[in-house]
Coordinates of C-alpha atoms in Angstrom, one line a residue:
X191 CA -55.8 -57.1 11.6
X192 CA -58.1 -57.8 9.2
X193 CA -59.5 -54.9 6.1
X194 CA -62.7 -55.4 8.2
X195 CA -61.6 -54.3 11.6
X196 CA -58.8 -52.0 9.5
X197 CA -62.4 -50.0 8.0
X198 CA -64.4 -50.1 11.3
X199 CA -61.7 -48.9 13.2
X200 CA -60.7 -45.3 11.1
X201 CA -64.5 -45.0 11.2
X202 CA -64.8 -44.4 14.3
X203 CA -61.8 -43.1 15.0
X204 CA -62.8 -40.3 12.4
X205 CA -66.8 -40.7 14.7
X206 CA -68.4 -40.6 10.9
X207 CA -71.6 -43.1 9.9
X208 CA -72.0 -46.2 7.7
X209 CA -74.0 -43.3 5.0
X210 CA -71.4 -40.4 6.1
X211 CA -68.8 -42.9 4.7
X212 CA -71.1 -44.8 1.5
X213 CA -71.8 -41.1 1.3
X214 CA -68.6 -39.5 0.8
X215 CA -67.2 -42.5 -1.4
X216 CA -70.1 -43.7 -3.3
X217 CA -70.6 -46.6 -2.2
X218 CA -73.9 -47.9 -0.6
X219 CA -74.8 -47.8 3.1
X220 CA -75.6 -52.1 3.5
X221 CA -71.5 -52.2 1.2
X222 CA -70.0 -50.6 3.9
X223 CA -71.9 -52.3 6.0
X224 CA -70.9 -56.1 4.1
X225 CA -67.1 -54.6 4.7
X226 CA -67.0 -53.8 8.1
X227 CA -68.1 -58.1 8.9
X228 CA -66.0 -59.3 6.4
X229 CA -68.6 -60.7 4.2
X230 CA -67.9 -58.7 2.0
X231 CA -65.1 -60.2 0.4
X232 CA -63.2 -58.9 -3.1
X233 CA -63.8 -55.1 -2.9
X234 CA -62.2 -53.8 -6.0
X235 CA -59.2 -51.8 -6.4
X236 CA -61.0 -48.8 -6.9
X237 CA -63.2 -49.1 -3.8
X238 CA -60.2 -49.1 -1.7
X239 CA -58.6 -46.4 -3.4
X240 CA -61.8 -43.7 -2.6
X241 CA -61.7 -45.8 1.0
X242 CA -58.2 -45.3 1.0
X243 CA -58.2 -41.6 0.6
X244 CA -61.5 -40.4 2.4
X245 CA -59.3 -42.0 5.7
X246 CA -56.6 -40.5 4.2
X247 CA -53.9 -43.5 5.0
X248 CA -52.0 -45.7 1.7
X249 CA -53.9 -48.5 0.6
X250 CA -51.1 -50.6 1.9
X251 CA -51.5 -49.4 5.6
X252 CA -56.4 -49.9 4.9
X253 CA -55.2 -54.0 3.5
X254 CA -52.8 -54.3 5.9
X255 CA -49.1 -55.1 3.9
X256 CA -46.5 -53.2 4.8
X257 CA -44.9 -51.0 1.4
X258 CA -40.8 -52.5 2.1
X259 CA -42.5 -56.3 1.9
X260 CA -43.8 -54.9 -2.0
X261 CA -40.3 -53.6 -3.7
X262 CA -42.0 -49.9 -3.9
X263 CA -39.4 -47.8 -4.9
X264 CA -36.8 -47.1 -2.7
X265 CA -36.6 -43.1 -3.2
X266 CA -41.1 -43.7 -2.1
X267 CA -39.7 -45.3 1.5
X268 CA -37.2 -42.5 1.7
X269 CA -39.5 -39.8 1.6
X270 CA -41.4 -41.4 3.9
X271 CA -39.3 -42.0 6.0
X272 CA -38.1 -37.8 5.7
X273 CA -41.9 -36.7 5.7
X274 CA -42.1 -40.0 9.5
X275 CA -39.3 -37.9 11.5
X276 CA -41.5 -34.1 10.2
X277 CA -43.7 -32.7 13.7
X278 CA -47.5 -33.1 12.5
X279 CA -48.4 -29.9 12.2
X280 CA -44.4 -30.3 8.8
X281 CA -46.5 -33.7 8.1
X282 CA -49.8 -31.8 7.3
X283 CA -48.4 -28.9 5.1
X284 CA -47.6 -31.7 3.2
X285 CA -50.5 -33.7 3.0
X286 CA -52.1 -29.9 1.8
X287 CA -49.7 -29.4 -0.6
X288 CA -50.7 -32.5 -2.6
X289 CA -53.7 -32.3 -2.1
X290 CA -53.8 -29.5 -3.9
X291 CA -51.8 -30.6 -6.3
X292 CA -54.4 -33.3 -6.9
X293 CA -57.3 -31.1 -7.4
X294 CA -55.9 -29.2 -9.8
X295 CA -54.3 -32.4 -11.9
X296 CA -58.5 -33.5 -12.1
X297 CA -59.3 -29.6 -13.4
X298 CA -61.5 -29.7 -9.6

């Protein structure tokens, strides 16, 4: 599946308009539309990161790459597998902890 299809699927699953996504990440509605249609071929890594953060997915999932193929740190992969085995409500607790740590680090 292409980046364009993933973006469109994530946006519609979240029931967001193009404008809502654009406003949330600081991009234009037209640019988000171009990404979803596949006509914008090389989005910046910063834009990809913002989209992944907004949709709460990894960059690798957003762009269709498997973390195992990238040689990611083995400890991170083990952590991922551990988190994957948890109940969804327990995963949400970890998500909230990480969001809090990111806010604290950014000074927000």
